[in-house]
XYZ file of C-alpha atoms in Angstrom:
775
model
C 138.388 81.891 113.603
C 141.851 83.340 114.168
C 140.059 86.600 114.120
C 137.490 85.501 116.550
C 139.432 83.475 119.496
C 141.046 87.240 119.558
C 137.423 88.932 119.983
C 136.761 86.916 122.467
C 140.153 87.718 124.105
C 139.626 91.184 124.018
C 135.685 90.734 125.390
C 136.939 88.957 128.485
C 139.396 91.036 128.967
C 137.407 94.859 129.406
C 134.311 92.191 130.951
C 137.349 91.998 133.947
C 138.709 95.903 133.892
C 135.028 96.729 134.663
C 133.582 94.514 136.300
C 135.467 94.622 138.970
C 134.771 99.589 139.501
C 130.655 97.674 139.307
C 131.033 95.023 141.589
C 128.192 97.415 144.927
C 126.446 94.015 145.803
C 123.614 96.366 145.897
C 120.716 93.862 144.087
C 116.155 93.792 143.533
C 114.713 90.618 142.623
C 111.541 89.762 143.307
C 108.368 88.939 140.876
C 106.081 90.455 138.444
C 102.009 89.323 138.419
C 98.729 90.649 136.730
C 95.698 88.449 138.086
C 97.096 86.136 140.317
C 98.990 84.113 136.838
C 102.716 85.410 137.249
C 104.624 87.151 133.861
C 107.249 86.107 131.122
C 109.923 88.247 129.985
C 108.581 91.634 131.613
C 110.901 94.366 131.123
C 112.622 95.531 134.512
C 114.891 98.257 134.633
C 115.982 101.208 136.890
C 114.824 104.324 134.598
C 117.542 106.800 133.827
C 119.733 104.583 133.451
C 121.220 101.306 130.957
C 120.659 98.482 134.025
C 117.911 96.086 133.390
C 116.719 92.643 132.867
C 113.464 90.317 132.232
C 111.473 87.580 133.589
C 112.386 84.403 133.290
C 109.529 82.483 132.357
C 108.786 81.659 135.859
C 108.046 85.095 135.679
C 110.450 86.697 138.761
C 114.126 88.288 137.960
C 117.377 89.824 139.527
C 118.978 92.849 139.492
C 122.913 92.866 140.288
C 125.883 95.060 141.388
C 123.238 98.252 141.100
C 123.859 101.753 141.751
C 123.757 102.961 144.757
C 120.421 105.645 145.931
C 117.694 106.907 145.738
C 115.802 105.268 141.797
C 112.818 104.355 139.609
C 112.840 100.590 138.339
C 110.116 100.394 135.615
C 108.633 97.401 135.081
C 106.738 96.979 131.246
C 105.163 94.789 128.723
C 103.748 94.429 125.635
C 100.322 94.551 126.097
C 100.099 95.847 130.274
C 100.487 99.044 131.825
C 103.528 100.320 132.994
C 103.817 100.313 136.918
C 107.188 102.053 138.407
C 108.161 101.902 142.251
C 110.197 103.979 144.388
C 113.870 101.698 145.506
C 116.956 102.582 147.840
C 119.396 100.794 146.804
C 122.569 100.409 149.397
C 125.743 98.935 149.377
C 125.412 94.852 150.617
C 121.638 94.621 149.890
C 119.057 93.054 148.647
C 115.937 94.378 148.158
C 112.769 92.201 147.342
C 110.386 94.575 144.957
C 107.028 92.252 143.520
C 104.119 94.380 140.944
C 101.058 93.292 139.836
C 100.771 95.193 135.794
C 96.102 95.928 134.763
C 96.158 94.359 131.223
C 96.273 97.660 128.111
C 95.346 97.406 124.736
C 98.074 98.836 123.280
C 101.098 98.694 123.813
C 104.572 101.126 122.629
C 106.858 99.312 124.674
C 107.448 95.766 123.253
C 110.334 94.349 123.909
C 111.801 92.752 120.698
C 114.631 90.584 119.186
C 114.948 91.253 115.528
C 116.895 95.173 115.290
C 119.546 94.641 117.230
C 119.763 90.411 117.134
C 119.327 90.560 120.930
C 116.520 90.936 123.301
C 114.811 95.553 123.508
C 112.877 97.269 123.963
C 111.645 99.168 120.456
C 111.864 102.721 122.032
C 115.440 101.714 122.865
C 116.178 100.170 120.127
C 118.736 102.386 117.074
C 116.341 100.364 114.434
C 113.074 100.890 114.465
C 110.948 97.860 114.935
C 107.546 97.368 114.908
C 105.123 95.097 115.674
C 102.033 92.634 114.560
C 101.074 90.855 117.175
C 98.649 88.151 117.198
C 94.944 90.679 118.534
C 96.158 92.247 115.326
C 95.100 89.393 113.730
C 92.584 88.944 115.550
C 90.822 91.699 115.129
C 91.244 91.316 111.126
C 89.630 88.059 111.329
C 92.971 86.313 109.213
C 94.201 83.030 109.432
C 97.474 82.696 107.217
C 100.426 85.504 107.442
C 99.737 86.118 104.367
C 96.726 87.936 104.865
C 97.832 89.622 109.231
C 100.854 91.230 106.746
C 99.666 94.121 105.138
C 97.867 95.586 108.686
C 101.454 96.922 108.376
C 102.673 100.185 107.451
C 105.514 99.596 104.970
C 104.157 95.892 103.722
C 102.097 94.835 100.092
C 100.694 91.243 99.687
C 100.065 90.107 96.235
C 98.502 87.738 94.723
C 100.896 86.966 91.653
C 99.006 84.319 89.631
C 95.610 83.352 88.702
C 95.439 79.479 88.634
C 97.533 78.901 91.984
C 97.177 81.599 93.416
C 100.872 81.790 94.938
C 101.731 85.246 96.982
C 104.305 87.980 97.139
C 105.414 90.120 100.094
C 106.558 93.818 99.343
C 108.193 96.495 100.662
C 109.215 99.136 100.591
C 108.603 99.049 97.291
C 110.473 96.635 96.759
C 109.509 92.694 95.337
C 109.193 89.656 97.188
C 112.599 88.843 97.196
C 114.896 91.803 98.669
C 112.641 90.828 102.169
C 114.419 88.438 104.161
C 112.003 86.260 106.397
C 112.879 84.774 109.051
C 111.244 81.932 111.603
C 112.277 82.102 115.128
C 114.839 84.687 113.561
C 116.409 82.046 111.734
C 117.063 82.124 107.825
C 115.122 79.020 106.814
C 112.209 80.093 104.872
C 113.892 79.241 101.128
C 113.674 80.605 98.521
C 111.253 77.928 96.811
C 108.818 78.340 100.302
C 108.931 82.184 99.913
C 106.530 81.074 96.699
C 103.281 79.405 99.323
C 105.531 79.878 102.650
C 103.547 82.476 103.891
C 99.725 81.469 103.264
C 100.304 77.922 104.344
C 101.335 79.194 108.235
C 98.243 79.001 109.937
C 98.017 82.396 112.337
C 97.305 78.923 115.413
C 100.881 79.026 115.395
C 102.164 82.564 115.702
C 102.869 84.908 119.085
C 103.718 87.753 116.937
C 106.068 89.058 113.882
C 108.959 91.839 114.193
C 109.131 93.525 110.720
C 112.219 95.729 109.998
C 111.779 97.577 107.043
C 115.242 98.421 105.083
C 118.435 97.572 104.934
C 119.110 98.533 108.351
C 118.633 94.648 109.205
C 122.040 94.377 106.179
C 123.491 91.926 110.199
C 121.108 89.020 108.961
C 122.639 87.995 105.312
C 121.757 88.586 101.377
C 117.681 89.543 100.503
C 117.587 91.889 103.395
C 117.958 95.188 101.045
C 114.106 96.122 102.188
C 113.186 94.686 104.877
C 113.161 92.069 107.438
C 110.385 89.856 108.322
C 111.428 87.656 111.371
C 107.111 85.514 112.485
C 108.133 84.438 116.637
C 105.770 81.085 116.873
C 103.996 80.717 120.255
C 105.607 80.865 123.241
C 104.626 78.552 126.595
C 104.490 81.250 128.696
C 101.093 79.789 131.418
C 98.649 76.828 130.524
C 95.771 78.361 128.070
C 94.339 76.395 125.366
C 92.632 77.524 122.274
C 89.744 76.082 119.907
C 88.299 77.343 116.878
C 85.992 76.505 113.859
C 85.179 78.793 110.956
C 82.980 78.803 108.159
C 83.497 80.716 105.071
C 81.264 81.742 101.943
C 83.097 83.836 99.165
C 81.009 85.434 96.976
C 78.143 83.192 97.654
C 79.953 80.823 95.762
C 82.288 78.279 97.508
C 82.823 77.593 100.460
C 86.540 77.840 103.642
C 86.268 75.547 106.121
C 89.040 76.864 109.047
C 89.812 74.216 111.690
C 92.160 76.227 114.738
C 93.471 74.845 118.124
C 97.066 75.335 120.384
C 97.779 74.102 124.109
C 100.215 75.292 125.953
C 101.543 73.611 128.960
C 103.524 73.950 131.600
C 105.691 72.364 133.976
C 104.890 72.580 138.243
C 109.156 74.322 138.950
C 108.120 75.868 135.671
C 111.899 74.913 134.157
C 109.792 73.056 130.536
C 107.321 74.000 128.565
C 105.424 73.448 125.391
C 102.603 75.002 122.777
C 100.852 72.406 120.376
C 99.496 73.730 117.271
C 97.036 72.354 114.522
C 95.576 73.486 112.383
C 93.165 71.964 109.573
C 91.886 74.355 105.883
C 89.569 73.298 103.278
C 88.694 75.135 100.577
C 86.858 75.476 97.263
C 87.916 76.872 93.799
C 86.077 79.824 93.488
C 85.403 81.501 89.793
C 84.613 84.462 89.538
C 83.742 85.376 86.154
C 81.771 82.436 85.054
C 83.997 80.539 82.872
C 84.445 77.662 84.054
C 88.335 77.946 84.780
C 89.355 79.142 88.866
C 90.322 82.749 90.341
C 91.034 80.799 92.993
C 91.939 77.711 93.534
C 90.863 74.637 95.373
C 93.098 74.512 99.023
C 93.182 72.020 101.351
C 95.883 72.774 104.025
C 96.904 70.616 107.313
C 99.737 71.851 110.137
C 100.696 70.831 112.832
C 103.265 71.892 114.997
C 105.443 72.795 118.974
C 108.010 75.548 120.175
C 108.729 74.113 123.500
C 112.059 74.838 126.011
C 113.665 73.914 128.519
C 115.725 75.270 131.534
C 118.441 73.297 132.496
C 119.311 74.946 135.127
C 119.404 78.540 136.412
C 121.570 79.659 133.475
C 121.369 77.333 130.073
C 118.064 77.320 129.091
C 117.586 75.024 125.176
C 115.008 75.716 123.233
C 112.763 73.130 120.031
C 110.426 73.863 117.835
C 109.049 72.620 115.005
C 106.386 72.576 112.630
C 104.831 70.129 109.626
C 102.803 72.126 106.417
C 100.892 69.440 104.308
C 99.502 71.889 101.426
C 97.789 70.208 98.223
C 96.331 72.987 95.561
C 94.498 72.756 92.586
C 93.931 75.950 90.284
C 92.674 76.501 86.215
C 89.054 74.107 85.520
C 87.700 70.381 85.746
C 88.774 69.928 89.169
C 87.092 67.139 90.107
C 89.770 65.408 87.004
C 92.927 64.437 87.312
C 94.594 68.152 86.155
C 96.988 66.393 82.490
C 93.052 66.293 81.806
C 92.536 69.592 82.710
C 91.759 72.390 79.371
C 94.255 74.785 81.630
C 95.441 73.542 85.322
C 98.579 74.108 88.135
C 98.653 71.582 91.068
C 100.239 71.634 93.499
C 101.289 68.983 96.133
C 103.278 70.885 99.426
C 105.587 68.476 102.013
C 107.398 70.500 104.725
C 108.813 69.808 107.390
C 110.598 72.937 109.066
C 111.906 72.933 112.678
C 115.239 74.119 114.757
C 117.499 74.424 118.388
C 118.899 76.461 120.381
C 120.690 76.620 122.787
C 121.928 80.031 124.950
C 124.024 79.961 128.885
C 123.945 83.112 130.811
C 127.085 83.737 132.716
C 128.995 86.555 134.662
C 125.889 87.945 136.068
C 124.397 87.599 132.974
C 126.373 90.026 131.421
C 127.758 87.044 128.550
C 125.019 85.351 127.017
C 126.273 82.906 124.739
C 124.304 81.024 121.871
C 124.371 78.261 119.603
C 121.478 77.991 117.212
C 120.454 75.409 113.728
C 118.015 75.446 112.031
C 116.064 73.719 108.746
C 113.701 72.966 106.620
C 112.246 69.852 104.099
C 110.655 70.369 101.476
C 109.317 67.985 98.136
C 106.811 68.727 96.024
C 104.745 67.658 92.994
C 103.775 70.223 90.613
C 102.157 70.728 87.149
C 100.983 73.407 84.586
C 99.934 72.616 81.973
C 97.371 73.224 78.529
C 95.998 70.628 76.284
C 96.988 71.282 73.301
C 94.832 71.764 70.232
C 96.323 70.002 68.223
C 96.136 65.866 67.474
C 100.045 65.592 67.003
C 100.353 67.651 70.190
C 97.514 65.765 71.880
C 99.021 62.956 71.926
C 102.391 64.033 72.492
C 100.970 65.292 76.118
C 99.436 62.402 77.542
C 102.059 60.331 77.069
C 103.935 62.673 78.966
C 102.016 65.418 81.215
C 104.381 68.292 82.334
C 103.997 66.809 86.035
C 107.256 68.200 88.059
C 109.398 66.940 90.900
C 110.786 69.293 93.214
C 113.051 68.783 96.129
C 113.837 71.570 99.172
C 116.907 71.394 101.414
C 117.354 74.596 103.900
C 119.767 74.545 106.524
C 121.787 76.779 108.939
C 123.485 77.311 111.845
C 125.128 79.344 114.149
C 127.238 80.605 117.457
C 126.788 84.234 118.843
C 128.520 86.173 121.798
C 127.127 89.161 123.528
C 128.136 91.466 126.140
C 127.731 94.144 127.863
C 130.434 96.346 129.047
C 129.165 99.291 131.570
C 131.351 102.092 131.743
C 132.425 102.216 128.277
C 132.967 105.098 128.128
C 130.508 106.497 130.238
C 127.460 104.866 128.339
C 127.039 100.277 128.590
C 128.109 98.972 125.785
C 126.917 95.454 124.022
C 129.034 93.409 122.013
C 127.090 90.984 119.855
C 129.470 89.185 117.174
C 128.104 85.790 116.014
C 129.435 82.671 112.609
C 126.689 80.917 110.793
C 126.265 78.995 107.892
C 123.110 79.006 105.429
C 122.508 76.140 102.824
C 119.790 75.886 100.596
C 119.610 73.111 97.949
C 116.358 72.733 94.988
C 116.035 70.711 92.506
C 112.405 71.588 90.060
C 112.487 68.887 87.156
C 109.005 69.572 84.724
C 110.972 66.660 82.216
C 108.352 67.808 78.982
C 109.184 71.117 79.030
C 112.878 70.782 79.286
C 113.137 72.851 82.339
C 115.946 71.865 85.091
C 116.852 73.670 88.441
C 119.748 72.355 89.868
C 120.871 75.511 92.504
C 123.510 74.984 95.550
C 123.531 77.733 97.022
C 125.932 77.982 100.313
C 127.294 80.497 102.519
C 129.517 81.723 105.231
C 128.335 84.513 107.309
C 130.570 87.085 109.690
C 129.165 90.254 111.506
C 129.992 92.277 114.790
C 128.038 94.722 116.762
C 128.463 97.437 118.922
C 125.236 98.424 120.788
C 126.667 101.226 122.508
C 124.302 103.400 125.042
C 126.458 106.812 125.297
C 124.272 107.929 127.380
C 120.459 108.094 128.163
C 119.525 110.028 125.611
C 121.734 108.775 122.955
C 122.335 105.414 120.834
C 125.218 104.105 118.506
C 124.556 100.863 116.691
C 127.546 100.172 114.205
C 128.134 96.602 112.527
C 129.297 94.915 109.644
C 129.290 91.717 108.152
C 131.324 89.571 105.801
C 129.962 86.913 103.574
C 131.837 84.846 101.299
C 129.003 83.307 98.961
C 129.435 80.593 96.213
C 127.774 82.316 93.149
C 130.355 85.031 94.559
C 134.018 85.206 93.822
C 134.764 88.138 96.568
C 134.360 88.486 100.376
C 131.190 90.878 100.627
C 132.030 93.197 103.832
C 128.449 95.288 104.323
C 128.223 98.255 107.201
C 125.918 99.368 109.057
C 125.269 102.817 111.444
C 122.894 103.529 113.459
C 121.479 106.532 115.831
C 118.609 106.993 118.616
C 117.542 110.449 120.088
C 115.437 110.474 122.435
C 114.570 114.310 123.339
C 112.125 112.648 125.986
C 110.253 109.448 126.835
C 107.855 110.079 124.745
C 109.706 111.349 120.998
C 112.986 109.838 120.116
C 114.458 110.221 116.344
C 116.747 107.162 114.440
C 119.158 107.844 110.760
C 120.233 104.366 109.419
C 122.488 103.175 106.776
C 123.649 100.388 105.752
C 124.795 98.526 102.533
C 123.374 94.719 101.431
C 123.408 92.537 98.416
C 122.008 89.742 96.806
C 123.491 86.750 95.573
C 123.485 85.990 91.401
C 120.292 82.577 91.672
C 117.398 81.757 91.334
C 114.835 83.674 93.777
C 110.830 82.958 94.446
C 108.716 84.267 91.343
C 111.970 83.701 89.644
C 110.884 79.998 89.882
C 106.591 79.750 89.143
C 105.939 78.982 85.670
C 103.209 81.273 84.659
C 100.326 80.623 81.159
C 101.197 83.461 79.071
C 99.277 84.027 75.364
C 98.610 80.436 74.708
C 101.831 79.077 76.243
C 103.628 79.238 78.696
C 106.249 81.604 80.246
C 109.842 80.772 82.710
C 113.080 82.830 83.901
C 116.344 81.238 83.454
C 119.058 83.621 84.319
C 121.841 85.336 82.393
C 125.205 83.170 82.133
C 126.702 86.445 83.135
C 124.363 87.703 86.280
C 126.469 89.577 88.798
C 125.230 90.170 92.664
C 123.548 92.442 93.384
C 123.868 95.413 95.734
C 121.854 98.377 97.446
C 123.085 101.624 99.976
C 120.317 102.544 101.955
C 120.194 105.172 104.621
C 115.597 105.949 106.443
C 114.927 109.041 109.058
C 112.077 108.048 110.770
C 110.987 110.668 114.272
C 108.488 109.191 117.131
C 106.180 110.382 119.075
C 104.094 108.326 121.926
C 102.313 109.501 125.345
C 100.150 107.951 127.957
C 98.346 108.502 130.248
C 96.271 106.673 132.976
C 93.050 106.737 130.182
C 94.911 107.298 126.542
C 97.293 106.781 124.263
C 98.948 107.890 121.098
C 101.430 108.549 119.326
C 103.110 109.042 115.400
C 105.531 107.990 113.104
C 107.036 109.118 110.596
C 109.333 108.349 108.526
C 111.724 108.865 105.673
C 114.375 105.690 103.284
C 115.826 105.432 100.540
C 117.210 103.097 98.161
C 119.620 102.476 95.721
C 120.525 99.000 94.274
C 123.803 98.772 92.075
C 123.632 95.791 88.939
C 119.780 95.674 89.671
C 118.382 92.720 88.614
C 115.768 93.109 85.843
C 113.186 90.467 83.666
C 113.532 91.397 80.075
C 111.244 88.803 77.321
C 114.151 87.125 75.358
C 111.381 85.615 72.779
C 108.482 84.018 72.328
C 108.537 80.424 71.018
C 106.770 79.193 67.821
C 105.257 77.285 70.488
C 104.069 79.953 71.821
C 106.050 80.606 75.120
C 107.214 83.068 76.476
C 111.532 83.492 78.045
C 112.439 85.585 80.420
C 115.812 86.591 80.997
C 117.382 87.833 84.174
C 120.113 90.009 84.064
C 122.202 93.402 84.996
C 120.347 95.718 84.459
C 122.612 99.497 86.047
C 120.627 101.364 88.125
C 117.569 101.921 90.177
C 115.804 103.464 92.879
C 113.074 103.331 95.103
C 112.086 105.873 97.820
C 109.988 106.990 99.196
C 107.983 107.865 103.262
C 105.306 106.552 106.134
C 103.410 107.754 108.300
C 101.376 105.492 111.215
C 99.415 107.313 113.732
C 97.452 105.091 116.589
C 95.579 105.607 119.472
C 93.718 104.277 122.009
C 90.897 105.229 124.068
C 90.040 104.424 127.712
C 90.615 100.639 126.910
C 87.755 101.034 125.048
C 88.196 102.443 120.684
C 91.636 101.845 120.365
C 93.071 102.880 115.804
C 95.916 101.954 114.301
C 97.144 102.847 110.459
C 99.392 103.697 108.149
C 99.913 105.385 104.365
C 103.842 104.832 102.237
C 104.568 106.992 99.266
C 107.305 105.692 97.145
C 109.209 105.926 94.096
C 110.415 102.856 92.428
C 112.511 103.358 89.218
C 115.215 101.869 87.287
C 117.584 104.021 86.150
C 117.222 103.083 82.237
C 114.074 101.370 79.841
C 113.083 97.643 81.032
C 111.619 95.366 77.954
C 108.891 93.555 79.571
C 107.693 92.569 76.507
C 109.754 92.198 73.317
C 106.700 93.769 71.630
C 106.102 97.067 73.157
C 109.299 99.751 74.571
C 110.027 99.738 78.288
C 109.145 101.315 81.054
C 111.357 102.650 83.608
C 108.668 102.027 86.809
C 109.062 99.166 88.180
C 106.058 96.843 87.528
C 102.947 96.313 89.745
C 104.214 98.588 92.118
C 101.520 101.399 93.490
C 103.821 104.272 95.003
C 99.866 104.432 97.363
C 99.287 101.777 99.694
C 98.145 101.275 103.133
C 95.649 100.238 106.600
C 93.772 101.264 109.290
C 91.843 99.068 111.805
C 89.613 100.396 113.995
C 88.567 98.395 117.348
C 85.615 99.590 119.389
C 84.894 97.440 122.084
C 81.948 99.211 124.828
C 81.361 96.565 126.795
C 84.180 94.161 127.549
C 82.545 90.858 126.288
C 82.086 92.416 122.302
C 83.983 94.077 120.244
C 83.621 95.177 116.934
C 86.600 96.230 113.910
C 86.649 98.551 111.529
C 89.273 97.419 109.023
C 90.713 98.079 105.515
C 93.595 98.152 103.304
C 94.129 100.798 99.994
C 96.556 100.008 97.313
C 97.493 103.149 94.577
C 97.961 102.641 90.773
C 100.220 100.252 89.552
C 101.414 99.274 85.416
C 100.355 95.997 85.699
C 102.479 93.649 82.080
C 99.971 91.843 79.971
C 100.820 89.450 77.439
C 98.344 89.032 74.749
C 95.415 91.166 74.248
C 93.082 90.547 77.261
C 89.657 89.623 76.118
C 91.672 88.016 72.438
C 93.344 85.066 74.161
C 96.447 83.692 71.650
C 97.901 86.901 71.027
C 100.924 87.133 72.374
C 102.046 90.340 69.510
C 99.413 92.754 70.597
C 101.211 93.437 74.249
C 100.185 95.672 76.678
C 100.996 97.479 80.274
C 97.616 98.257 81.956
C 97.733 101.107 85.088
C 94.922 99.419 87.521
C 92.252 101.478 89.551
C 93.258 102.337 93.083
C 91.036 100.365 95.627
C 89.713 99.340 99.191
C 89.976 97.042 100.267
C 87.044 97.191 103.612
C 86.572 94.326 106.757
C 83.655 94.498 109.545
C 84.059 92.033 112.161
C 81.768 91.543 114.936
C 82.358 89.282 118.502
C 80.876 88.475 121.103
C 81.830 86.553 124.740
C 80.183 84.462 127.336
C 81.918 83.675 130.424
C 81.780 79.868 131.491
C 82.949 80.142 135.756
C 82.640 76.498 135.804
C 85.429 76.006 133.767
C 87.182 78.797 133.754
C 86.932 79.550 129.931
C 84.742 82.009 127.451
C 83.063 80.980 124.353
C 83.064 83.689 122.072
C 81.275 83.548 118.973
C 82.551 85.736 115.433
C 81.240 87.118 112.536
C 81.953 89.287 109.628
C 82.512 90.470 106.341
C 85.856 91.105 104.192
C 85.489 92.918 101.170
C 81.767 94.326 102.229
C 82.002 96.704 98.260
C 83.438 93.734 96.816
C 86.274 96.135 95.700
C 87.133 92.437 93.510
C 88.973 92.541 90.008
C 86.383 92.613 87.109
C 89.092 92.079 84.025
C 90.003 88.902 84.843
C 90.864 87.067 81.708
C 88.900 84.322 80.291
C 89.479 80.114 79.261
C 92.221 78.554 78.972
C 95.079 81.098 77.063
C 94.927 83.146 79.803
C 97.691 85.787 80.450
C 97.784 84.048 84.762
C 100.026 86.950 85.622
C 97.400 89.110 84.630
C 95.570 90.061 88.388
C 95.827 92.369 91.059
C 93.657 94.090 93.638
C 92.345 92.136 96.749
C 93.308 88.454 97.230
C 89.526 87.595 97.633
C 85.934 89.140 96.385
C 83.043 89.989 98.598
C 83.264 86.892 102.107
C 81.061 86.789 104.490
C 81.986 84.986 107.920
C 81.408 83.202 110.779
C 82.406 80.999 113.712
C 82.969 79.873 117.291
C 85.532 79.996 119.396
C 86.662 78.015 122.974
C 89.876 79.904 125.613
C 90.871 80.213 128.256
């Protein structure tokens, strides 16, 4: 803390020198509107300089002490065409300059926060940040964030259990536990929540998702090796509402119903506002191979929450958000009976409460910002995972003590952050960011019948320091270091990072990043899943001498975008390389006499992941929009991993294709009508199978299966009707997901199936239709 206080003192001293040199009293103020509505958070900056700001919640801005002379002031905002205006700045004079923006479909210069922990335009950030906005969710009819995340380069959403269908996010060839998931920039998505949470959060509560691929996001601490996914909830910007209802028919057999809604309310003075969302889902179970056991479990989900802000004064703001998620999930057979009477079943009841509060204070003409924040989540879960025994004695024991379990999970984090801008720092502008945060996660998961108990409490204190130095209008250097003290690691861990951005011109940016990271020796999401395997259950235990995993990552990218009056088109090429030291691996220890399989998580030497990503995008006259991405990569361990005791191990990562990608094509020939064709591609990958497929209960015949590549092709059509007397629109929509039904066709059958033998699209051909009322 002494070092922290000393650092603040140094910032204040430097600021006192530069504030005198920069005082010109040449100011610009005004507002930004579109179609008569004020727009908050529009980026306003002097072209060719480091002076800029964003409009407040009321759509107004103020820039002070600007350099005198002729300049160009630019207004930019996601979803709108940029506007440039000339201005002659005179010492001691204030000028009013207002902007009117026109909407556009494809944006290339959003304001993002994830890459640097500060608000910054994408083209100005030394760390490349990709954005999935709410429009993408609408284009592909994604009702949960797990359904929409795959439409982003480098990301693949994977279904990992035939019975319960938990999902895993894989980024740049690494598993879900290597990616840090944030809610409003806070890491409250616990390892337990990571099992089902991405499918539990409805897109109705999401404004956008910011994605940082690779270890350049190491300032977020443990597990940010593969990348960071930051879910930004809807922020109140204007009085609005959105109500929708839809029904999907899964391969002609099962129904999936959704009711969603949100409403935004602002105070008269626009100094307070709230967005409230509600969502309800009811999905029937689906049996694909007609064996009486589901491949997609029944789901009932109820969610509600809000995101609000209060402008306490001109320079003080308080933000409060909260969400409550309830989900019931049941897979297997005999869904109308209690779970313990089913031949094979998984049942989950989740009750999750999450939220947070942020306080920010701007002072010194917005050159310094202080933020204090607190966030947390509480999960209560009741669950069942069991197979009905054939032996009469074992059956009686099963009825006497069925394998029900209980879970409680608390996650809390809090901290402070200070941002300070130093003008004319060696000829450029430098934003210094420093912060201190504390993370606490406690999970207790117990199934008495299986003698299974996970009682894990992790605590981590992190301090970070970052310099975001715009050396010139072309060159930006981002340097930083994070220090973590984790209770499962016996020493302080330092993780530095270095990133550079060079702008050849307004259209072209080149970036390079180097960073280090770590994962603590603790149980993560997939370690907590108990699976069915060869007639028994399969569970993971941690090795007694498990050490932390360390990483080093390199990446470079070239980004090019060109915008004209009628067209926008561009591409991004990125290469990445990550080496993991003391990499975590899973190896099978033994098969018990009861047919159960025990996997141990241990350190297995080094491993490396390398590859590249290519993205292309275009918008033609706001009538035809195209986006696509392809990832080519390779993931290998240094030493072969014995995933089964029955066959030789492999150096290749399991369930990890060497190629995958996506595309979306949106056609709007007339403004009321829209058609979107989208698709996901997944290449070949190695899938472990415990027991011979088609011959249940044969754990001695494990195999490693190479899947075929597959495409998932989707089509959505919609038409809007104007309701002028209600100042609203009514939309009718419908479409087909997985048109060609490229769903897995070799699932195991019966109660002795290997539930982890699952790959391919998350659902078969599904026809849906619905309507939406909005303004």
